[in-house]
Amino acid sequence: SQELEQSPQSLIVQEGKNLTINCTSSKTLYGLYWYKQKYGEGLIFLMMLQKGGEEKSHEKITAKLDEKKQQSSLHITASQPSHAGIYLCGADNANDMRFGAGTRLTVKP
Amino acid sequence: DTAVSQTPKYLVTQMGNDKSIKCEQNLGHDTMYWYKQDSKKFLKIMFSYNNKELIINETVPNRFSPKSPDKAHLNLHINSLELGDSAVYFCASSPSNGGKTQYFGPGTRLLVL
C-alpha cells in the first residue's frame, strides 16, 4: 500500500513568517489531498491536486504537486495564529485514502 | 446543515463495555468510511462501505463491527472495549469508492478506563 511521509513532524514559527510542509509518497501520486485539523476538532478539506505541476491556492495557503518527485508541498505565506493546527496529506490508494502522520504547526503571536 | 455528523462527540466508558458510535451524512454520497486516529495523530482507515456494502475491512479486531442501515448511515459498534481502543474515531464520506474528496465528521473521542 502507499506510504506517505510528511516533514517536518512539527513546526513552530513566528507570526508573519512563511513556511513549507512537504509530503512524499512511496508510490506514484494520482490524487493528493491536504487537510487541516484544528486541535481537538475534525478534519477540514483544504485542496486537492491531481495533475503534475498543478498548483492551487486557498487564501494564504498554496499547494503544489510534483508528480515526478512523488511529492507535494504546502506553503503558507505570512502565517497567522489561525493557521495553527495539524496538516495532513492524503493520497488515493486503490479503494481508499492513505494519510501521512501529520505536521503540527504552532504559530507564535 | 451539518454535512457529516457523528454522535456522540465524547464517550467515556469502562473496559469490557459495548458501545456504538453513529455517523450520518446528508451529502448523498455513495461511500462512507471509518478512521481511527491514535494518540500520535496518525489517521488509519478501518472500514469502507459503498452503497451499504463492505468494501474495505482493514486489520481490525473482530470486536469492531460496522453497520450500514442505509446509504446515509454508517455506525460503528465496539464490543468488549479495551484500553487500547481509546482514540478519536472519524467518519467520512465521498461521492464514489475512492479517488474523490472525502468529507469528515467532527470525530468521536473515545476514552476507555
PDB file of C-alpha atoms in Angstrom:
ATOM      1  CA  SER A   1       0.000   0.000   0.000  1.00  0.00           C
ATOM      2  CA  GLN A   2       1.029   3.571  -0.439  1.00  0.00           C
ATOM      3  CA  GLU A   3       3.027   5.245   2.299  1.00  0.00           C
ATOM      4  CA  LEU A   4       3.119   8.972   2.844  1.00  0.00           C
ATOM      5  CA  GLU A   5       5.843  10.718   4.754  1.00  0.00           C
ATOM      6  CA  GLN A   6       5.394  14.260   5.974  1.00  0.00           C
ATOM      7  CA  SER A   7       8.093  16.660   7.050  1.00  0.00           C
ATOM      8  CA  PRO A   8       8.634  18.259   9.355  1.00  0.00           C
ATOM      9  CA  GLN A   9       6.693  16.465  12.066  1.00  0.00           C
ATOM     10  CA  SER A  10       6.259  19.705  13.945  1.00  0.00           C
ATOM     11  CA  LEU A  11       6.933  23.321  13.194  1.00  0.00           C
ATOM     12  CA  ILE A  12       6.962  26.430  15.345  1.00  0.00           C
ATOM     13  CA  VAL A  13       7.049  29.759  13.542  1.00  0.00           C
ATOM     14  CA  GLN A  14       6.644  33.386  14.443  1.00  0.00           C
ATOM     15  CA  GLU A  15       3.517  35.094  13.187  1.00  0.00           C
ATOM     16  CA  GLY A  16       4.103  36.634   9.789  1.00  0.00           C
ATOM     17  CA  LYS A  17       6.728  34.119   8.686  1.00  0.00           C
ATOM     18  CA  ASN A  18       6.395  31.849   5.676  1.00  0.00           C
ATOM     19  CA  LEU A  19       6.625  28.088   5.987  1.00  0.00           C
ATOM     20  CA  THR A  20       6.540  24.933   3.902  1.00  0.00           C
ATOM     21  CA  ILE A  21       5.319  21.433   4.706  1.00  0.00           C
ATOM     22  CA  ASN A  22       6.256  18.503   2.487  1.00  0.00           C
ATOM     23  CA  CYS A  23       4.524  15.244   1.731  1.00  0.00           C
ATOM     24  CA  THR A  24       6.434  12.479  -0.068  1.00  0.00           C
ATOM     25  CA  SER A  25       4.825   9.353  -1.401  1.00  0.00           C
ATOM     26  CA  SER A  26       6.323   5.884  -1.808  1.00  0.00           C
ATOM     27  CA  LYS A  27       4.288   5.428  -4.991  1.00  0.00           C
ATOM     28  CA  THR A  28       3.033   7.477  -7.908  1.00  0.00           C
ATOM     29  CA  LEU A  29       0.584  10.129  -6.818  1.00  0.00           C
ATOM     30  CA  TYR A  30      -2.722  10.141  -8.664  1.00  0.00           C
ATOM     31  CA  GLY A  31      -4.580  12.390  -6.296  1.00  0.00           C
ATOM     32  CA  LEU A  32      -3.142  14.287  -3.364  1.00  0.00           C
ATOM     33  CA  TYR A  33      -5.302  15.895  -0.718  1.00  0.00           C
ATOM     34  CA  TRP A  34      -4.469  18.350   2.021  1.00  0.00           C
ATOM     35  CA  TYR A  35      -6.490  18.538   5.202  1.00  0.00           C
ATOM     36  CA  LYS A  36      -6.193  20.662   8.288  1.00  0.00           C
ATOM     37  CA  GLN A  37      -7.146  19.537  11.739  1.00  0.00           C
ATOM     38  CA  LYS A  38      -7.556  22.078  14.464  1.00  0.00           C
ATOM     39  CA  TYR A  39      -6.644  20.798  17.888  1.00  0.00           C
ATOM     40  CA  GLY A  40      -9.455  18.635  19.188  1.00  0.00           C
ATOM     41  CA  GLU A  41     -11.603  19.080  16.108  1.00  0.00           C
ATOM     42  CA  GLY A  42     -12.373  17.339  12.852  1.00  0.00           C
ATOM     43  CA  LEU A  43     -10.553  17.440   9.525  1.00  0.00           C
ATOM     44  CA  ILE A  44     -11.181  20.282   7.133  1.00  0.00           C
ATOM     45  CA  PHE A  45     -10.579  19.751   3.434  1.00  0.00           C
ATOM     46  CA  LEU A  46      -8.175  22.346   2.033  1.00  0.00           C
ATOM     47  CA  MET A  47      -7.472  21.325  -1.543  1.00  0.00           C
ATOM     48  CA  MET A  48      -6.883  18.501  -3.951  1.00  0.00           C
ATOM     49  CA  LEU A  49      -4.162  18.200  -6.576  1.00  0.00           C
ATOM     50  CA  GLN A  50      -4.352  15.766  -9.449  1.00  0.00           C
ATOM     51  CA  LYS A  51      -2.007  16.783 -12.193  1.00  0.00           C
ATOM     52  CA  GLY A  52       1.744  17.065 -12.135  1.00  0.00           C
ATOM     53  CA  GLY A  53       2.784  20.655 -11.763  1.00  0.00           C
ATOM     54  CA  GLU A  54      -0.650  21.631 -10.533  1.00  0.00           C
ATOM     55  CA  GLU A  55      -0.750  24.447  -8.029  1.00  0.00           C
ATOM     56  CA  LYS A  56      -3.736  25.595  -6.037  1.00  0.00           C
ATOM     57  CA  SER A  57      -4.269  28.353  -3.527  1.00  0.00           C
ATOM     58  CA  HIS A  58      -6.723  28.867  -0.737  1.00  0.00           C
ATOM     59  CA  GLU A  59      -6.357  32.216   0.978  1.00  0.00           C
ATOM     60  CA  LYS A  60      -2.701  32.320   2.031  1.00  0.00           C
ATOM     61  CA  ILE A  61      -2.124  28.601   1.572  1.00  0.00           C
ATOM     62  CA  THR A  62      -0.640  27.271  -1.671  1.00  0.00           C
ATOM     63  CA  ALA A  63      -0.084  23.623  -2.542  1.00  0.00           C
ATOM     64  CA  LYS A  64       1.892  22.154  -5.416  1.00  0.00           C
ATOM     65  CA  LEU A  65       2.187  18.664  -6.821  1.00  0.00           C
ATOM     66  CA  ASP A  66       5.445  17.384  -8.249  1.00  0.00           C
ATOM     67  CA  GLU A  67       4.447  14.123  -9.890  1.00  0.00           C
ATOM     68  CA  LYS A  68       7.976  13.132 -10.858  1.00  0.00           C
ATOM     69  CA  LYS A  69       9.239  13.528  -7.341  1.00  0.00           C
ATOM     70  CA  GLN A  70       6.078  11.951  -5.981  1.00  0.00           C
ATOM     71  CA  GLN A  71       5.870  14.907  -3.668  1.00  0.00           C
ATOM     72  CA  SER A  72       3.562  17.711  -2.686  1.00  0.00           C
ATOM     73  CA  SER A  73       4.362  20.845  -0.755  1.00  0.00           C
ATOM     74  CA  LEU A  74       2.087  23.124   1.210  1.00  0.00           C
ATOM     75  CA  HIS A  75       3.238  26.695   1.598  1.00  0.00           C
ATOM     76  CA  ILE A  76       1.766  29.248   3.980  1.00  0.00           C
ATOM     77  CA  THR A  77       2.570  32.885   3.421  1.00  0.00           C
ATOM     78  CA  ALA A  78       2.604  35.366   6.295  1.00  0.00           C
ATOM     79  CA  SER A  79       1.425  32.820   8.851  1.00  0.00           C
ATOM     80  CA  GLN A  80      -1.188  33.753  11.421  1.00  0.00           C
ATOM     81  CA  PRO A  81      -2.276  32.118  14.686  1.00  0.00           C
ATOM     82  CA  SER A  82      -5.388  30.889  12.852  1.00  0.00           C
ATOM     83  CA  HIS A  83      -3.137  28.694  10.714  1.00  0.00           C
ATOM     84  CA  ALA A  84      -2.137  26.648  13.734  1.00  0.00           C
ATOM     85  CA  GLY A  85      -3.172  23.018  13.691  1.00  0.00           C
ATOM     86  CA  ILE A  86      -2.207  19.690  12.202  1.00  0.00           C
ATOM     87  CA  TYR A  87      -1.827  19.453   8.455  1.00  0.00           C
ATOM     88  CA  LEU A  88      -2.404  16.044   6.905  1.00  0.00           C
ATOM     89  CA  CYS A  89      -1.740  14.933   3.373  1.00  0.00           C
ATOM     90  CA  GLY A  90      -3.756  12.071   1.953  1.00  0.00           C
ATOM     91  CA  ALA A  91      -3.436  10.123  -1.278  1.00  0.00           C
ATOM     92  CA  ASP A  92      -5.647   7.833  -3.307  1.00  0.00           C
ATOM     93  CA  ASN A  93      -4.815   4.193  -2.679  1.00  0.00           C
ATOM     94  CA  ALA A  94      -6.977   1.820  -4.730  1.00  0.00           C
ATOM     95  CA  ASN A  95     -10.211   1.824  -2.768  1.00  0.00           C
ATOM     96  CA  ASP A  96      -9.374   4.229  -0.004  1.00  0.00           C
ATOM     97  CA  MET A  97      -7.161   7.061   1.073  1.00  0.00           C
ATOM     98  CA  ARG A  98      -3.933   6.850   2.987  1.00  0.00           C
ATOM     99  CA  PHE A  99      -2.687   9.649   5.181  1.00  0.00           C
ATOM    100  CA  GLY A 100       0.641  10.935   6.335  1.00  0.00           C
ATOM    101  CA  ALA A 101       1.359  11.213  10.036  1.00  0.00           C
ATOM    102  CA  GLY A 102       0.685  14.937  10.005  1.00  0.00           C
ATOM    103  CA  THR A 103       2.640  18.114  10.659  1.00  0.00           C
ATOM    104  CA  ARG A 104       1.822  20.025  13.821  1.00  0.00           C
ATOM    105  CA  LEU A 105       2.067  23.762  13.199  1.00  0.00           C
ATOM    106  CA  THR A 106       2.312  26.285  16.001  1.00  0.00           C
ATOM    107  CA  VAL A 107       2.268  29.990  15.189  1.00  0.00           C
ATOM    108  CA  LYS A 108       3.552  32.283  17.908  1.00  0.00           C
ATOM    109  CA  PRO A 109       1.962  35.731  18.070  1.00  0.00           C
TER     110      PRO A 109
ATOM    111  CA  ASP B   1     -26.932  21.643   7.756  1.00  0.00           C
ATOM    112  CA  THR B   2     -24.004  19.573   9.026  1.00  0.00           C
ATOM    113  CA  ALA B   3     -22.664  17.503   6.154  1.00  0.00           C
ATOM    114  CA  VAL B   4     -21.196  14.611   8.131  1.00  0.00           C
ATOM    115  CA  SER B   5     -22.272  14.258  11.729  1.00  0.00           C
ATOM    116  CA  GLN B   6     -21.176  11.885  14.449  1.00  0.00           C
ATOM    117  CA  THR B   7     -22.640  11.059  17.818  1.00  0.00           C
ATOM    118  CA  PRO B   8     -21.569  11.125  20.497  1.00  0.00           C
ATOM    119  CA  LYS B   9     -18.764  13.643  20.357  1.00  0.00           C
ATOM    120  CA  TYR B  10     -17.241  12.301  23.559  1.00  0.00           C
ATOM    121  CA  LEU B  11     -17.513   8.835  25.025  1.00  0.00           C
ATOM    122  CA  VAL B  12     -16.007   7.720  28.304  1.00  0.00           C
ATOM    123  CA  THR B  13     -16.597   4.130  29.288  1.00  0.00           C
ATOM    124  CA  GLN B  14     -15.240   1.239  31.292  1.00  0.00           C
ATOM    125  CA  MET B  15     -13.154  -1.556  29.885  1.00  0.00           C
ATOM    126  CA  GLY B  16     -15.269  -4.501  28.804  1.00  0.00           C
ATOM    127  CA  ASN B  17     -18.329  -2.463  27.861  1.00  0.00           C
ATOM    128  CA  ASP B  18     -20.011  -2.435  24.445  1.00  0.00           C
ATOM    129  CA  LYS B  19     -20.577   0.908  22.758  1.00  0.00           C
ATOM    130  CA  SER B  20     -21.726   2.333  19.430  1.00  0.00           C
ATOM    131  CA  ILE B  21     -20.799   5.435  17.502  1.00  0.00           C
ATOM    132  CA  LYS B  22     -23.210   6.755  14.903  1.00  0.00           C
ATOM    133  CA  CYS B  23     -22.430   8.554  11.677  1.00  0.00           C
ATOM    134  CA  GLU B  24     -24.772  10.227   9.239  1.00  0.00           C
ATOM    135  CA  GLN B  25     -24.093  12.167   6.046  1.00  0.00           C
ATOM    136  CA  ASN B  26     -26.569  14.312   4.160  1.00  0.00           C
ATOM    137  CA  LEU B  27     -24.376  14.811   1.108  1.00  0.00           C
ATOM    138  CA  GLY B  28     -25.903  11.996  -0.917  1.00  0.00           C
ATOM    139  CA  HIS B  29     -22.532  10.260  -1.093  1.00  0.00           C
ATOM    140  CA  ASP B  30     -22.179   6.590  -2.005  1.00  0.00           C
ATOM    141  CA  THR B  31     -19.195   5.728   0.138  1.00  0.00           C
ATOM    142  CA  MET B  32     -18.586   6.069   3.843  1.00  0.00           C
ATOM    143  CA  TYR B  33     -15.534   5.343   5.954  1.00  0.00           C
ATOM    144  CA  TRP B  34     -14.375   4.891   9.498  1.00  0.00           C
ATOM    145  CA  TYR B  35     -10.910   6.027  10.526  1.00  0.00           C
ATOM    146  CA  LYS B  36      -9.068   5.716  13.791  1.00  0.00           C
ATOM    147  CA  GLN B  37      -6.690   8.444  14.889  1.00  0.00           C
ATOM    148  CA  ASP B  38      -4.310   7.329  17.589  1.00  0.00           C
ATOM    149  CA  SER B  39      -2.508   9.361  20.231  1.00  0.00           C
ATOM    150  CA  LYS B  40       0.230  10.189  17.750  1.00  0.00           C
ATOM    151  CA  LYS B  41      -2.386  11.709  15.441  1.00  0.00           C
ATOM    152  CA  PHE B  42      -1.851   9.059  12.806  1.00  0.00           C
ATOM    153  CA  LEU B  43      -5.040   8.514  10.820  1.00  0.00           C
ATOM    154  CA  LYS B  44      -5.703   4.960   9.707  1.00  0.00           C
ATOM    155  CA  ILE B  45      -8.633   3.563   7.780  1.00  0.00           C
ATOM    156  CA  MET B  46     -10.703   0.851   9.404  1.00  0.00           C
ATOM    157  CA  PHE B  47     -13.686   0.261   7.142  1.00  0.00           C
ATOM    158  CA  SER B  48     -15.145   1.469   3.897  1.00  0.00           C
ATOM    159  CA  TYR B  49     -18.720   0.957   2.725  1.00  0.00           C
ATOM    160  CA  ASN B  50     -20.046   1.613  -0.749  1.00  0.00           C
ATOM    161  CA  ASN B  51     -23.835   1.637  -1.115  1.00  0.00           C
ATOM    162  CA  LYS B  52     -24.253  -0.329   2.092  1.00  0.00           C
ATOM    163  CA  GLU B  53     -21.706  -2.970   1.086  1.00  0.00           C
ATOM    164  CA  LEU B  54     -18.410  -3.518   2.844  1.00  0.00           C
ATOM    165  CA  ILE B  55     -15.501  -2.683   0.558  1.00  0.00           C
ATOM    166  CA  ILE B  56     -12.559  -2.447   2.918  1.00  0.00           C
ATOM    167  CA  ASN B  57     -12.020  -4.168   6.195  1.00  0.00           C
ATOM    168  CA  GLU B  58      -8.525  -3.428   7.340  1.00  0.00           C
ATOM    169  CA  THR B  59      -6.915  -5.498  10.017  1.00  0.00           C
ATOM    170  CA  VAL B  60      -9.042  -4.510  12.946  1.00  0.00           C
ATOM    171  CA  PRO B  61     -10.202  -6.770  15.782  1.00  0.00           C
ATOM    172  CA  ASN B  62     -13.478  -8.611  15.350  1.00  0.00           C
ATOM    173  CA  ARG B  63     -14.765  -6.605  18.270  1.00  0.00           C
ATOM    174  CA  PHE B  64     -15.305  -3.766  15.797  1.00  0.00           C
ATOM    175  CA  SER B  65     -18.367  -4.221  13.614  1.00  0.00           C
ATOM    176  CA  PRO B  66     -19.636  -1.591  11.183  1.00  0.00           C
ATOM    177  CA  LYS B  67     -23.302  -1.472  10.307  1.00  0.00           C
ATOM    178  CA  SER B  68     -24.819   0.448   7.428  1.00  0.00           C
ATOM    179  CA  PRO B  69     -28.636   0.507   7.630  1.00  0.00           C
ATOM    180  CA  ASP B  70     -28.781   2.750   4.579  1.00  0.00           C
ATOM    181  CA  LYS B  71     -26.520   4.746   2.302  1.00  0.00           C
ATOM    182  CA  ALA B  72     -26.555   7.780   4.579  1.00  0.00           C
ATOM    183  CA  HIS B  73     -25.552   5.980   7.769  1.00  0.00           C
ATOM    184  CA  LEU B  74     -22.552   4.002   8.884  1.00  0.00           C
ATOM    185  CA  ASN B  75     -22.435   3.071  12.541  1.00  0.00           C
ATOM    186  CA  LEU B  76     -19.538   1.541  14.409  1.00  0.00           C
ATOM    187  CA  HIS B  77     -20.192  -0.932  17.179  1.00  0.00           C
ATOM    188  CA  ILE B  78     -17.398  -1.960  19.501  1.00  0.00           C
ATOM    189  CA  ASN B  79     -17.655  -4.968  21.802  1.00  0.00           C
ATOM    190  CA  SER B  80     -15.611  -5.640  24.909  1.00  0.00           C
ATOM    191  CA  LEU B  81     -13.787  -2.342  24.845  1.00  0.00           C
ATOM    192  CA  GLU B  82     -10.093  -2.356  25.686  1.00  0.00           C
ATOM    193  CA  LEU B  83      -7.773   0.382  26.906  1.00  0.00           C
ATOM    194  CA  GLY B  84      -6.048   0.446  23.522  1.00  0.00           C
ATOM    195  CA  ASP B  85      -9.300   1.372  21.831  1.00  0.00           C
ATOM    196  CA  SER B  86      -9.002   4.874  23.270  1.00  0.00           C
ATOM    197  CA  ALA B  87      -8.656   7.170  20.292  1.00  0.00           C
ATOM    198  CA  VAL B  88     -10.540   9.605  18.136  1.00  0.00           C
ATOM    199  CA  TYR B  89     -12.750   7.920  15.550  1.00  0.00           C
ATOM    200  CA  PHE B  90     -13.611   9.806  12.398  1.00  0.00           C
ATOM    201  CA  CYS B  91     -16.357   9.076   9.966  1.00  0.00           C
ATOM    202  CA  ALA B  92     -16.050  10.324   6.391  1.00  0.00           C
ATOM    203  CA  SER B  93     -17.951  10.135   3.122  1.00  0.00           C
ATOM    204  CA  SER B  94     -17.134  10.590  -0.544  1.00  0.00           C
ATOM    205  CA  PRO B  95     -19.125  10.606  -3.788  1.00  0.00           C
ATOM    206  CA  SER B  96     -17.668   7.305  -5.018  1.00  0.00           C
ATOM    207  CA  ASN B  97     -15.477   4.483  -3.901  1.00  0.00           C
ATOM    208  CA  GLY B  98     -12.029   6.037  -3.640  1.00  0.00           C
ATOM    209  CA  GLY B  99     -10.455   8.739  -5.737  1.00  0.00           C
ATOM    210  CA  LYS B 100     -12.727  11.532  -4.605  1.00  0.00           C
ATOM    211  CA  THR B 101     -12.548  14.116  -1.873  1.00  0.00           C
ATOM    212  CA  GLN B 102     -13.586  12.778   1.474  1.00  0.00           C
ATOM    213  CA  TYR B 103     -15.538  14.896   3.911  1.00  0.00           C
ATOM    214  CA  PHE B 104     -15.010  14.191   7.553  1.00  0.00           C
ATOM    215  CA  GLY B 105     -17.200  14.288  10.590  1.00  0.00           C
ATOM    216  CA  PRO B 106     -16.096  16.111  13.740  1.00  0.00           C
ATOM    217  CA  GLY B 107     -14.785  12.934  15.337  1.00  0.00           C
ATOM    218  CA  THR B 108     -15.724  10.967  18.433  1.00  0.00           C
ATOM    219  CA  ARG B 109     -13.262  10.974  21.297  1.00  0.00           C
ATOM    220  CA  LEU B 110     -13.389   7.584  22.969  1.00  0.00           C
ATOM    221  CA  LEU B 111     -11.732   7.090  26.311  1.00  0.00           C
ATOM    222  CA  VAL B 112     -11.701   3.625  27.817  1.00  0.00           C
ATOM    223  CA  LEU B 113     -10.923   3.500  31.526  1.00  0.00           C
TER     224      LEU B 113
END
